[in-house]
Amino acid sequence: MKRIASIQDISCLGRCSLTVALPVLATMGVECAIIPTAVLSTHTMFPDFTCHDLTEEILPIAHHWQSQQLQLDAIYTGYLASPQQAETVCRAFDLLKGPDTLIVVDPAMADHGKLYPPFRPDFPLEMAKVCRRADVILPNLTEAALLTGTPYLPEPNEAQVKDLLKRLADHLQVRRPVLTGISFTPDRLGAMCYDAQTGDFFHYDNQRIPAHFHGTGDIFSATTVGGLMRGRSLEEALMLAVDFTLASIHCNRNAPASSWYGVEFERALPQLIHMLEAQEGPLC
């Protein structure tokens, strides 16, 4: 069984971050150790949420794991609670990364053209430091614009998406940047990736549901990491992530008001198993 570490927050209410990553990765047969960056009372779209910053715990946990000679197949990061955590997480990479450890960064900090509260305008500069250490990054369009210092385009065309991917690769020195939430027609939504070494692009999409659902980015990222750990190429992992994210959204279609608390992905986990077994055979 592959073992990864996920470095991101725990939101006590609202499906996102570690409360999404843990069950999705477990369903995919991947062991997920955790380093929580913060404990939030709810996800950040709720008003007046509380946040307990756990920066001081990150390196002691990493040092203890190092002392136990923990071997990790991947390190996957998400929401960081403060600018100071960026440097701390980079130091944790140095302690925990082996010669074959994949680093995947979801720079979870913004959406719909705005930073999440309570991040300040300088936060993307700190997140860029973490992204520069990654093999794969998974920003949405807002995060990619902030990381590259370019204007946010809510509905870019294909040429603009390809240009943004190249900028991410060049600016952050990341070989495999991925852009999520990509739509070239009103009824389709998906992702596009770029390989800076080969110059190849890959795009995959599926049905677009005309509504906003909180937590879908975390479902997408966790599924992508799980797919990579199951030996799939990045392109294959992205296809799986797009399809499972859509399957999860379908679980909320009859109760759209509940989406405020996050997509009811738990009800779609049997479908995720079916998706995996369709190509791999029985998982056990």
mmCIF file of C-alpha atoms in Angstrom:
data_model
loop_
_atom_site.group_PDB
_atom_site.id
_atom_site.type_symbol
_atom_site.label_atom_id
_atom_site.label_comp_id
_atom_site.label_asym_id
_atom_site.label_seq_id
_atom_site.Cartn_x
_atom_site.Cartn_y
_atom_site.Cartn_z
ATOM 1 C CA MET A 1 0.000 0.000 0.000
ATOM 2 C CA LYS A 2 1.263 3.455 -0.904
ATOM 3 C CA ARG A 3 1.734 5.884 1.981
ATOM 4 C CA ILE A 4 1.414 9.634 1.596
ATOM 5 C CA ALA A 5 1.382 12.613 3.940
ATOM 6 C CA SER A 6 -1.187 15.368 3.537
ATOM 7 C CA ILE A 7 -0.396 18.798 4.958
ATOM 8 C CA GLN A 8 -3.557 20.897 5.196
ATOM 9 C CA ASP A 9 -6.242 22.040 7.618
ATOM 10 C CA ILE A 10 -9.057 20.283 9.424
ATOM 11 C CA SER A 11 -12.400 22.071 9.137
ATOM 12 C CA CYS A 12 -14.654 20.798 11.911
ATOM 13 C CA LEU A 13 -17.820 21.505 9.899
ATOM 14 C CA GLY A 14 -18.120 21.527 6.123
ATOM 15 C CA ARG A 15 -16.674 18.904 3.799
ATOM 16 C CA CYS A 16 -13.246 20.088 2.681
ATOM 17 C CA SER A 17 -9.517 19.653 3.217
ATOM 18 C CA LEU A 18 -8.575 16.654 5.365
ATOM 19 C CA THR A 19 -12.165 15.542 5.998
ATOM 20 C CA VAL A 20 -12.384 15.027 2.225
ATOM 21 C CA ALA A 21 -8.841 13.788 1.553
ATOM 22 C CA LEU A 22 -8.834 11.042 4.187
ATOM 23 C CA PRO A 23 -11.947 9.118 3.088
ATOM 24 C CA VAL A 24 -11.264 9.575 -0.639
ATOM 25 C CA LEU A 25 -7.696 8.314 -0.353
ATOM 26 C CA ALA A 26 -8.694 5.475 1.964
ATOM 27 C CA THR A 27 -11.314 4.361 -0.545
ATOM 28 C CA MET A 28 -8.592 4.354 -3.210
ATOM 29 C CA GLY A 29 -6.388 2.109 -1.087
ATOM 30 C CA VAL A 30 -3.852 4.768 -0.124
ATOM 31 C CA GLU A 31 -2.645 5.279 3.448
ATOM 32 C CA CYS A 32 -2.787 8.969 4.347
ATOM 33 C CA ALA A 33 -0.780 10.307 7.280
ATOM 34 C CA ILE A 34 -1.603 13.897 8.194
ATOM 35 C CA ILE A 35 0.082 17.072 9.377
ATOM 36 C CA PRO A 36 -2.733 19.528 10.196
ATOM 37 C CA THR A 37 -1.911 23.157 9.439
ATOM 38 C CA ALA A 38 -4.857 24.522 11.426
ATOM 39 C CA VAL A 39 -8.139 23.571 13.055
ATOM 40 C CA LEU A 40 -11.055 25.658 11.771
ATOM 41 C CA SER A 41 -14.528 25.673 13.298
ATOM 42 C CA THR A 42 -16.021 25.583 9.780
ATOM 43 C CA HIS A 43 -14.765 25.996 6.253
ATOM 44 C CA THR A 44 -13.864 29.557 5.288
ATOM 45 C CA MET A 45 -17.142 30.421 3.545
ATOM 46 C CA PHE A 46 -18.968 30.493 6.899
ATOM 47 C CA PRO A 47 -18.931 33.909 8.613
ATOM 48 C CA ASP A 48 -16.920 34.432 11.797
ATOM 49 C CA PHE A 49 -15.179 31.041 11.716
ATOM 50 C CA THR A 50 -12.476 30.338 14.277
ATOM 51 C CA CYS A 51 -8.987 29.217 13.311
ATOM 52 C CA HIS A 52 -6.308 27.708 15.537
ATOM 53 C CA ASP A 53 -2.966 27.947 13.744
ATOM 54 C CA LEU A 54 -0.794 24.840 14.161
ATOM 55 C CA THR A 55 2.444 26.149 12.639
ATOM 56 C CA GLU A 56 4.402 25.270 15.773
ATOM 57 C CA GLU A 57 3.369 21.609 15.465
ATOM 58 C CA ILE A 58 4.427 21.041 11.843
ATOM 59 C CA LEU A 59 8.184 20.632 12.255
ATOM 60 C CA PRO A 60 8.034 18.610 15.504
ATOM 61 C CA ILE A 61 5.757 16.130 13.737
ATOM 62 C CA ALA A 62 8.087 16.027 10.722
ATOM 63 C CA HIS A 63 11.151 15.553 12.941
ATOM 64 C CA HIS A 64 9.452 12.698 14.803
ATOM 65 C CA TRP A 65 8.496 11.008 11.547
ATOM 66 C CA GLN A 66 12.058 11.413 10.320
ATOM 67 C CA SER A 67 13.350 9.788 13.510
ATOM 68 C CA GLN A 68 11.073 6.817 12.789
ATOM 69 C CA GLN A 69 12.521 6.559 9.259
ATOM 70 C CA LEU A 70 9.094 7.084 7.701
ATOM 71 C CA GLN A 71 9.099 6.474 3.954
ATOM 72 C CA LEU A 72 6.582 8.489 1.936
ATOM 73 C CA ASP A 73 5.501 7.925 -1.643
ATOM 74 C CA ALA A 74 4.028 11.427 -1.869
ATOM 75 C CA ILE A 75 3.477 14.629 0.069
ATOM 76 C CA TYR A 76 0.274 16.484 -0.783
ATOM 77 C CA THR A 77 -0.392 19.983 0.528
ATOM 78 C CA GLY A 78 -3.539 22.087 0.608
ATOM 79 C CA TYR A 79 -4.771 24.995 2.726
ATOM 80 C CA LEU A 80 -2.081 26.814 4.708
ATOM 81 C CA ALA A 81 -3.296 29.023 7.516
ATOM 82 C CA SER A 82 -0.682 31.786 7.363
ATOM 83 C CA PRO A 83 2.198 33.148 5.275
ATOM 84 C CA GLN A 84 4.665 31.863 7.874
ATOM 85 C CA GLN A 85 3.533 28.303 7.208
ATOM 86 C CA ALA A 86 4.921 28.375 3.667
ATOM 87 C CA GLU A 87 8.532 28.371 4.845
ATOM 88 C CA THR A 88 7.723 25.823 7.536
ATOM 89 C CA VAL A 89 6.123 23.465 5.004
ATOM 90 C CA CYS A 90 9.157 23.775 2.731
ATOM 91 C CA ARG A 91 11.360 22.748 5.667
ATOM 92 C CA ALA A 92 9.040 19.796 6.280
ATOM 93 C CA PHE A 93 9.596 18.767 2.645
ATOM 94 C CA ASP A 94 13.344 18.718 3.304
ATOM 95 C CA LEU A 95 12.860 16.476 6.334
ATOM 96 C CA LEU A 96 10.404 14.029 4.770
ATOM 97 C CA LYS A 97 11.079 13.864 1.051
ATOM 98 C CA GLY A 98 12.922 10.800 -0.198
ATOM 99 C CA PRO A 99 14.539 10.395 -3.628
ATOM 100 C CA ASP A 100 11.274 9.118 -5.126
ATOM 101 C CA THR A 101 8.730 11.122 -3.109
ATOM 102 C CA LEU A 102 6.238 12.965 -5.315
ATOM 103 C CA ILE A 103 5.240 16.444 -4.133
ATOM 104 C CA VAL A 104 1.768 17.651 -5.146
ATOM 105 C CA VAL A 105 0.636 21.149 -4.148
ATOM 106 C CA ASP A 106 -2.936 22.381 -4.240
ATOM 107 C CA PRO A 107 -2.427 26.115 -3.583
ATOM 108 C CA ALA A 108 -5.817 26.435 -1.915
ATOM 109 C CA MET A 109 -6.113 30.144 -1.301
ATOM 110 C CA ALA A 110 -8.622 31.750 -3.689
ATOM 111 C CA ASP A 111 -11.581 31.327 -6.028
ATOM 112 C CA HIS A 112 -13.896 33.446 -8.194
ATOM 113 C CA GLY A 113 -11.267 36.178 -8.507
ATOM 114 C CA LYS A 114 -10.729 36.685 -4.761
ATOM 115 C CA LEU A 115 -8.471 35.423 -1.998
ATOM 116 C CA TYR A 116 -10.109 33.426 0.778
ATOM 117 C CA PRO A 117 -10.610 35.325 4.018
ATOM 118 C CA PRO A 118 -8.485 36.271 5.909
ATOM 119 C CA PHE A 119 -5.509 36.108 3.471
ATOM 120 C CA ARG A 120 -3.719 39.364 2.636
ATOM 121 C CA PRO A 121 -2.582 40.366 -0.879
ATOM 122 C CA ASP A 122 1.004 39.200 -0.231
ATOM 123 C CA PHE A 123 -0.059 35.626 0.535
ATOM 124 C CA PRO A 124 0.349 34.339 -3.068
ATOM 125 C CA LEU A 125 4.059 35.225 -2.921
ATOM 126 C CA GLU A 126 4.446 32.855 0.018
ATOM 127 C CA MET A 127 2.362 30.119 -1.595
ATOM 128 C CA ALA A 128 4.580 30.386 -4.676
ATOM 129 C CA LYS A 129 7.523 29.233 -2.540
ATOM 130 C CA VAL A 130 5.683 25.994 -1.795
ATOM 131 C CA CYS A 131 4.666 25.552 -5.433
ATOM 132 C CA ARG A 132 8.294 25.851 -6.550
ATOM 133 C CA ARG A 133 9.076 22.692 -4.595
ATOM 134 C CA ALA A 134 6.345 20.666 -6.309
ATOM 135 C CA ASP A 135 6.327 18.112 -9.096
ATOM 136 C CA VAL A 136 2.636 18.796 -9.788
ATOM 137 C CA ILE A 137 0.524 21.826 -8.863
ATOM 138 C CA LEU A 138 -3.279 22.028 -9.034
ATOM 139 C CA PRO A 139 -4.404 25.684 -9.005
ATOM 140 C CA ASN A 140 -7.760 26.960 -10.192
ATOM 141 C CA LEU A 141 -7.909 29.984 -12.509
ATOM 142 C CA THR A 142 -7.904 32.541 -9.677
ATOM 143 C CA GLU A 143 -4.936 30.924 -7.944
ATOM 144 C CA ALA A 144 -3.005 30.625 -11.207
ATOM 145 C CA ALA A 145 -3.517 34.323 -11.927
ATOM 146 C CA LEU A 146 -2.329 35.273 -8.438
ATOM 147 C CA LEU A 147 0.707 32.980 -8.655
ATOM 148 C CA THR A 148 1.790 34.423 -11.998
ATOM 149 C CA GLY A 149 0.824 38.057 -11.398
ATOM 150 C CA THR A 150 -1.520 38.084 -14.392
ATOM 151 C CA PRO A 151 -5.113 39.346 -14.669
ATOM 152 C CA TYR A 152 -7.850 36.946 -13.641
ATOM 153 C CA LEU A 153 -9.887 35.705 -16.594
ATOM 154 C CA PRO A 154 -13.102 33.938 -15.490
ATOM 155 C CA GLU A 155 -13.750 32.306 -18.882
ATOM 156 C CA PRO A 156 -10.436 32.067 -20.780
ATOM 157 C CA ASN A 157 -10.247 30.505 -24.214
ATOM 158 C CA GLU A 158 -7.961 27.584 -25.036
ATOM 159 C CA ALA A 159 -5.040 29.751 -26.147
ATOM 160 C CA GLN A 160 -5.238 31.797 -22.921
ATOM 161 C CA VAL A 161 -5.328 28.647 -20.774
ATOM 162 C CA LYS A 162 -2.272 27.241 -22.539
ATOM 163 C CA ASP A 163 -0.442 30.543 -22.068
ATOM 164 C CA LEU A 164 -1.304 30.547 -18.348
ATOM 165 C CA LEU A 165 -0.027 26.980 -17.964
ATOM 166 C CA LYS A 166 3.253 27.931 -19.623
ATOM 167 C CA ARG A 167 3.542 30.940 -17.316
ATOM 168 C CA LEU A 168 3.007 28.707 -14.283
ATOM 169 C CA ALA A 169 5.690 26.306 -15.480
ATOM 170 C CA ASP A 170 8.165 29.092 -16.239
ATOM 171 C CA HIS A 171 7.481 31.306 -13.229
ATOM 172 C CA LEU A 172 7.374 28.506 -10.662
ATOM 173 C CA GLN A 173 9.769 26.066 -12.358
ATOM 174 C CA VAL A 174 7.175 23.288 -12.126
ATOM 175 C CA ARG A 175 7.233 20.608 -14.794
ATOM 176 C CA ARG A 176 3.567 19.528 -14.563
ATOM 177 C CA PRO A 177 1.167 22.389 -13.773
ATOM 178 C CA VAL A 178 -2.557 21.616 -13.925
ATOM 179 C CA LEU A 179 -5.382 24.136 -14.255
ATOM 180 C CA THR A 180 -8.713 23.111 -12.757
ATOM 181 C CA GLY A 181 -12.168 24.475 -13.516
ATOM 182 C CA ILE A 182 -11.486 24.832 -17.242
ATOM 183 C CA SER A 183 -14.475 25.318 -19.549
ATOM 184 C CA PHE A 184 -14.400 25.954 -23.285
ATOM 185 C CA THR A 185 -18.146 25.415 -23.843
ATOM 186 C CA PRO A 186 -21.072 26.266 -21.536
ATOM 187 C CA ASP A 187 -21.970 22.627 -20.885
ATOM 188 C CA ARG A 188 -18.493 21.175 -20.187
ATOM 189 C CA LEU A 189 -16.028 21.562 -17.293
ATOM 190 C CA GLY A 190 -12.689 19.918 -16.616
ATOM 191 C CA ALA A 191 -8.936 20.405 -16.347
ATOM 192 C CA MET A 192 -5.891 20.930 -18.531
ATOM 193 C CA CYS A 193 -2.257 20.072 -17.791
ATOM 194 C CA TYR A 194 1.063 20.926 -19.408
ATOM 195 C CA ASP A 195 4.359 19.064 -19.510
ATOM 196 C CA ALA A 196 7.139 21.650 -19.620
ATOM 197 C CA GLN A 197 9.664 19.004 -20.631
ATOM 198 C CA THR A 198 7.802 17.685 -23.668
ATOM 199 C CA GLY A 199 5.681 20.750 -24.476
ATOM 200 C CA ASP A 200 2.533 18.592 -24.528
ATOM 201 C CA PHE A 201 -0.896 19.698 -23.316
ATOM 202 C CA PHE A 202 -3.741 17.448 -22.165
ATOM 203 C CA HIS A 203 -7.368 18.486 -21.685
ATOM 204 C CA TYR A 204 -10.293 16.483 -20.348
ATOM 205 C CA ASP A 205 -13.811 17.578 -19.430
ATOM 206 C CA ASN A 206 -17.246 16.223 -18.608
ATOM 207 C CA GLN A 207 -20.730 17.557 -17.930
ATOM 208 C CA ARG A 208 -20.921 20.979 -16.307
ATOM 209 C CA ILE A 209 -23.526 21.430 -13.562
ATOM 210 C CA PRO A 210 -24.631 25.124 -13.473
ATOM 211 C CA ALA A 211 -24.168 25.676 -9.741
ATOM 212 C CA HIS A 212 -21.386 26.313 -7.225
ATOM 213 C CA PHE A 213 -20.508 23.507 -4.827
ATOM 214 C CA HIS A 214 -18.055 24.054 -1.992
ATOM 215 C CA GLY A 215 -15.261 21.488 -1.576
ATOM 216 C CA THR A 216 -15.109 20.187 -5.134
ATOM 217 C CA GLY A 217 -11.490 21.326 -5.484
ATOM 218 C CA ASP A 218 -10.493 19.161 -2.525
ATOM 219 C CA ILE A 219 -12.308 16.151 -3.992
ATOM 220 C CA PHE A 220 -10.512 16.733 -7.286
ATOM 221 C CA SER A 221 -7.068 17.085 -5.703
ATOM 222 C CA ALA A 222 -7.400 14.054 -3.423
ATOM 223 C CA THR A 223 -8.619 11.887 -6.310
ATOM 224 C CA THR A 224 -5.759 13.057 -8.519
ATOM 225 C CA VAL A 225 -3.209 12.154 -5.851
ATOM 226 C CA GLY A 226 -4.895 8.809 -5.278
ATOM 227 C CA GLY A 227 -4.832 8.053 -8.980
ATOM 228 C CA LEU A 228 -1.131 8.839 -9.184
ATOM 229 C CA MET A 229 -0.475 6.556 -6.228
ATOM 230 C CA ARG A 230 -2.340 3.767 -7.999
ATOM 231 C CA GLY A 231 0.130 3.991 -10.860
ATOM 232 C CA ARG A 232 -1.916 6.067 -13.265
ATOM 233 C CA SER A 233 -0.343 8.726 -15.428
ATOM 234 C CA LEU A 234 -1.179 12.322 -14.566
ATOM 235 C CA GLU A 235 -3.522 12.427 -17.547
ATOM 236 C CA GLU A 236 -5.349 9.294 -16.385
ATOM 237 C CA ALA A 237 -5.512 10.588 -12.811
ATOM 238 C CA LEU A 238 -7.053 13.867 -14.002
ATOM 239 C CA MET A 239 -9.702 12.006 -15.987
ATOM 240 C CA LEU A 240 -10.605 9.998 -12.903
ATOM 241 C CA ALA A 241 -10.700 13.159 -10.774
ATOM 242 C CA VAL A 242 -12.989 15.004 -13.201
ATOM 243 C CA ASP A 243 -15.377 12.065 -13.402
ATOM 244 C CA PHE A 244 -15.509 11.405 -9.649
ATOM 245 C CA THR A 245 -15.969 15.097 -8.838
ATOM 246 C CA LEU A 246 -18.955 15.162 -11.204
ATOM 247 C CA ALA A 247 -20.346 11.980 -9.635
ATOM 248 C CA SER A 248 -20.060 13.633 -6.209
ATOM 249 C CA ILE A 249 -21.854 16.772 -7.393
ATOM 250 C CA HIS A 250 -24.701 14.647 -8.720
ATOM 251 C CA CYS A 251 -25.296 13.503 -5.130
ATOM 252 C CA ASN A 252 -26.347 17.075 -4.259
ATOM 253 C CA ARG A 253 -28.577 17.759 -7.245
ATOM 254 C CA ASN A 254 -31.775 16.950 -5.338
ATOM 255 C CA ALA A 255 -30.720 18.961 -2.286
ATOM 256 C CA PRO A 256 -28.803 21.994 -3.608
ATOM 257 C CA ALA A 257 -29.108 23.913 -0.330
ATOM 258 C CA SER A 258 -26.967 21.298 1.390
ATOM 259 C CA SER A 259 -24.034 22.172 -0.879
ATOM 260 C CA TRP A 260 -23.124 24.979 1.540
ATOM 261 C CA TYR A 261 -21.784 22.257 3.855
ATOM 262 C CA GLY A 262 -19.853 20.622 1.004
ATOM 263 C CA VAL A 263 -20.603 18.075 -1.684
ATOM 264 C CA GLU A 264 -22.011 14.795 -0.366
ATOM 265 C CA PHE A 265 -19.132 12.848 -1.858
ATOM 266 C CA GLU A 266 -19.539 10.038 0.680
ATOM 267 C CA ARG A 267 -22.534 8.726 -1.256
ATOM 268 C CA ALA A 268 -20.407 8.567 -4.428
ATOM 269 C CA LEU A 269 -17.527 6.560 -2.912
ATOM 270 C CA PRO A 270 -18.978 3.229 -4.115
ATOM 271 C CA GLN A 271 -18.946 4.696 -7.612
ATOM 272 C CA LEU A 272 -15.274 5.614 -7.178
ATOM 273 C CA ILE A 273 -14.522 1.990 -6.329
ATOM 274 C CA HIS A 274 -16.424 0.922 -9.442
ATOM 275 C CA MET A 275 -14.409 3.374 -11.575
ATOM 276 C CA LEU A 276 -11.165 1.906 -10.269
ATOM 277 C CA GLU A 277 -12.254 -1.713 -10.582
ATOM 278 C CA ALA A 278 -13.458 -1.173 -14.158
ATOM 279 C CA GLN A 279 -9.813 -0.746 -15.184
ATOM 280 C CA GLU A 280 -7.893 -2.556 -12.449
ATOM 281 C CA GLY A 281 -10.117 -5.421 -11.358
ATOM 282 C CA PRO A 282 -11.042 -6.088 -7.701
ATOM 283 C CA LEU A 283 -9.245 -3.736 -5.304
ATOM 284 C CA CYS A 284 -8.798 -6.379 -2.581
#
